[in-house]
Amino acid sequence: EDKVVQSPLSLVVHEGDTVTLNCSYEVTNFRSLLWYKQEKKAPTFLFMLTSSGIEKKSGRLSSILDKKELFSILNITATQTGDSAVYLCAVEGRRSNTGKLIFGQGTTLQVKP
Amino acid sequence: KAGVTQTPRYLIKTRGQQVTLSCSPISGHRSVSWYQQTPGQGLQFLFEYFSETQRNKGNFPGRFSGRQFSNSRSEMNVSTLELGDSALYLCASSSGTETQYFGPGTRLLVL
């Protein structure tokens, strides 16, 4: 059965710290891995990763995928209180399952001033 | 471009009733997926519609159904509501080949 596991489940840091969030997966015929940020509303898209070893960056956030070891990490540098949110990792499997994302449990990040 | 919109935003129902939720995708997007989010189970896939056809279905009972119209708007229906159906229902749209963008969700409370 397809599965996505995130760690840690929760994290408390102080402003300015760097955090690394982990996502491991088991999916039949991997297609893409996505990261979303969810505050008290709908998940907002951060990154979509399809190729191994290519880092995607957006400001202080970056992410990379390792398709051999079946995991991805999301890095946030110089954290700010506005980074406090639940970070969700999702995987899309084989072509016949297009449109179906399998989500991990999420990592709840709290950034203290 | 306007984002994904969902109506209503909040809903309170009682056990045994039925409910219909609506989702309007981003203009030009033909795929609409529905998800249920609860504290215990997280985000779980319900079903996906593409060009008015259900293309994928998750592991939910038959009380959960949906449809998509020719303008790509989608509705989700839950019949014979149970307390455990209380959740945030999210819909997401995509062009069918790219990433999914989520709407604000409908928060359903079943009493």
PDB file of C-alpha atoms in Angstrom, chain A residues 32-102:
ATOM      1  CA  SER A  32       6.050  13.425  -8.185  1.00  0.00           C
ATOM      2  CA  LEU A  33       6.448  14.609  -4.605  1.00  0.00           C
ATOM      3  CA  LEU A  34       4.890  17.831  -3.423  1.00  0.00           C
ATOM      4  CA  TRP A  35       5.310  20.037  -0.371  1.00  0.00           C
ATOM      5  CA  TYR A  36       2.487  22.194   0.950  1.00  0.00           C
ATOM      6  CA  LYS A  37       2.251  24.679   3.814  1.00  0.00           C
ATOM      7  CA  GLN A  38      -0.993  24.760   5.754  1.00  0.00           C
ATOM      8  CA  GLU A  39      -1.903  27.466   8.221  1.00  0.00           C
ATOM      9  CA  LYS A  40      -5.481  27.743   9.480  1.00  0.00           C
ATOM     10  CA  LYS A  41      -6.819  27.243   5.993  1.00  0.00           C
ATOM     11  CA  ALA A  42      -6.161  25.414   2.747  1.00  0.00           C
ATOM     12  CA  PRO A  43      -2.737  23.977   1.946  1.00  0.00           C
ATOM     13  CA  THR A  44      -0.670  26.297  -0.212  1.00  0.00           C
ATOM     14  CA  PHE A  45       1.712  24.845  -2.741  1.00  0.00           C
ATOM     15  CA  LEU A  46       5.445  25.131  -2.085  1.00  0.00           C
ATOM     16  CA  PHE A  47       7.359  22.732  -4.327  1.00  0.00           C
ATOM     17  CA  MET A  48       6.891  19.927  -6.786  1.00  0.00           C
ATOM     18  CA  LEU A  49       9.816  17.517  -7.180  1.00  0.00           C
ATOM     19  CA  THR A  50      10.143  14.911  -9.874  1.00  0.00           C
ATOM     20  CA  SER A  51      13.887  14.444 -10.379  1.00  0.00           C
ATOM     21  CA  SER A  52      16.509  13.265  -7.928  1.00  0.00           C
ATOM     22  CA  GLY A  53      19.236  15.577  -6.730  1.00  0.00           C
ATOM     23  CA  ILE A  54      17.869  18.823  -8.138  1.00  0.00           C
ATOM     24  CA  GLU A  55      17.310  21.380  -5.408  1.00  0.00           C
ATOM     25  CA  LYS A  56      14.324  23.652  -5.682  1.00  0.00           C
ATOM     26  CA  LYS A  57      14.524  26.999  -3.895  1.00  0.00           C
ATOM     27  CA  SER A  58      12.099  29.726  -3.027  1.00  0.00           C
ATOM     28  CA  GLY A  59      13.512  32.396  -0.746  1.00  0.00           C
ATOM     29  CA  ARG A  60      14.479  30.791   2.551  1.00  0.00           C
ATOM     30  CA  LEU A  61      12.855  27.490   1.623  1.00  0.00           C
ATOM     31  CA  SER A  62      14.489  24.727  -0.354  1.00  0.00           C
ATOM     32  CA  SER A  63      13.751  21.105  -1.052  1.00  0.00           C
ATOM     33  CA  ILE A  64      15.445  18.133  -2.623  1.00  0.00           C
ATOM     34  CA  LEU A  65      14.403  14.635  -3.603  1.00  0.00           C
ATOM     35  CA  ASP A  66      16.318  11.349  -3.420  1.00  0.00           C
ATOM     36  CA  LYS A  67      14.500   8.784  -5.554  1.00  0.00           C
ATOM     37  CA  LYS A  68      16.982   6.039  -4.730  1.00  0.00           C
ATOM     38  CA  GLU A  69      16.473   6.302  -0.972  1.00  0.00           C
ATOM     39  CA  LEU A  70      12.819   7.369  -1.378  1.00  0.00           C
ATOM     40  CA  PHE A  71      12.836  10.542   0.655  1.00  0.00           C
ATOM     41  CA  SER A  72      12.745  14.287   0.444  1.00  0.00           C
ATOM     42  CA  ILE A  73      13.737  17.075   2.781  1.00  0.00           C
ATOM     43  CA  LEU A  74      12.395  20.580   3.169  1.00  0.00           C
ATOM     44  CA  ASN A  75      14.806  23.130   4.603  1.00  0.00           C
ATOM     45  CA  ILE A  76      13.838  26.458   6.062  1.00  0.00           C
ATOM     46  CA  THR A  77      16.669  28.814   6.949  1.00  0.00           C
ATOM     47  CA  ALA A  78      16.506  31.888   9.206  1.00  0.00           C
ATOM     48  CA  THR A  79      13.033  30.880  10.393  1.00  0.00           C
ATOM     49  CA  GLN A  80      10.447  33.538  11.172  1.00  0.00           C
ATOM     50  CA  THR A  81       7.256  33.379  13.242  1.00  0.00           C
ATOM     51  CA  GLY A  82       5.307  33.478   9.972  1.00  0.00           C
ATOM     52  CA  ASP A  83       6.784  30.092   9.107  1.00  0.00           C
ATOM     53  CA  SER A  84       4.698  28.536  11.881  1.00  0.00           C
ATOM     54  CA  ALA A  85       2.381  26.095  10.126  1.00  0.00           C
ATOM     55  CA  VAL A  86       1.798  22.466   9.286  1.00  0.00           C
ATOM     56  CA  TYR A  87       4.036  21.303   6.461  1.00  0.00           C
ATOM     57  CA  LEU A  88       2.547  18.543   4.357  1.00  0.00           C
ATOM     58  CA  CYS A  89       4.342  16.174   2.042  1.00  0.00           C
ATOM     59  CA  ALA A  90       2.341  14.365  -0.653  1.00  0.00           C
ATOM     60  CA  VAL A  91       3.178  11.874  -3.341  1.00  0.00           C
ATOM     61  CA  GLU A  92       1.514  11.138  -6.634  1.00  0.00           C
ATOM     62  CA  GLY A  93       1.851   7.600  -7.913  1.00  0.00           C
ATOM     63  CA  ARG A  94       1.372   5.818 -11.183  1.00  0.00           C
ATOM     64  CA  ARG A  95      -0.170   7.515 -14.148  1.00  0.00           C
ATOM     65  CA  SER A  96      -3.493   5.773 -13.661  1.00  0.00           C
ATOM     66  CA  ASN A  97      -3.700   7.440 -10.264  1.00  0.00           C
ATOM     67  CA  THR A  98      -3.306  10.941 -11.592  1.00  0.00           C
ATOM     68  CA  GLY A  99      -5.164  13.408  -9.420  1.00  0.00           C
ATOM     69  CA  LYS A 100      -4.745  11.334  -6.280  1.00  0.00           C
ATOM     70  CA  LEU A 101      -2.271  12.672  -3.751  1.00  0.00           C
ATOM     71  CA  ILE A 102      -1.210  10.556  -0.804  1.00  0.00           C
TER      72      ILE A 102
END
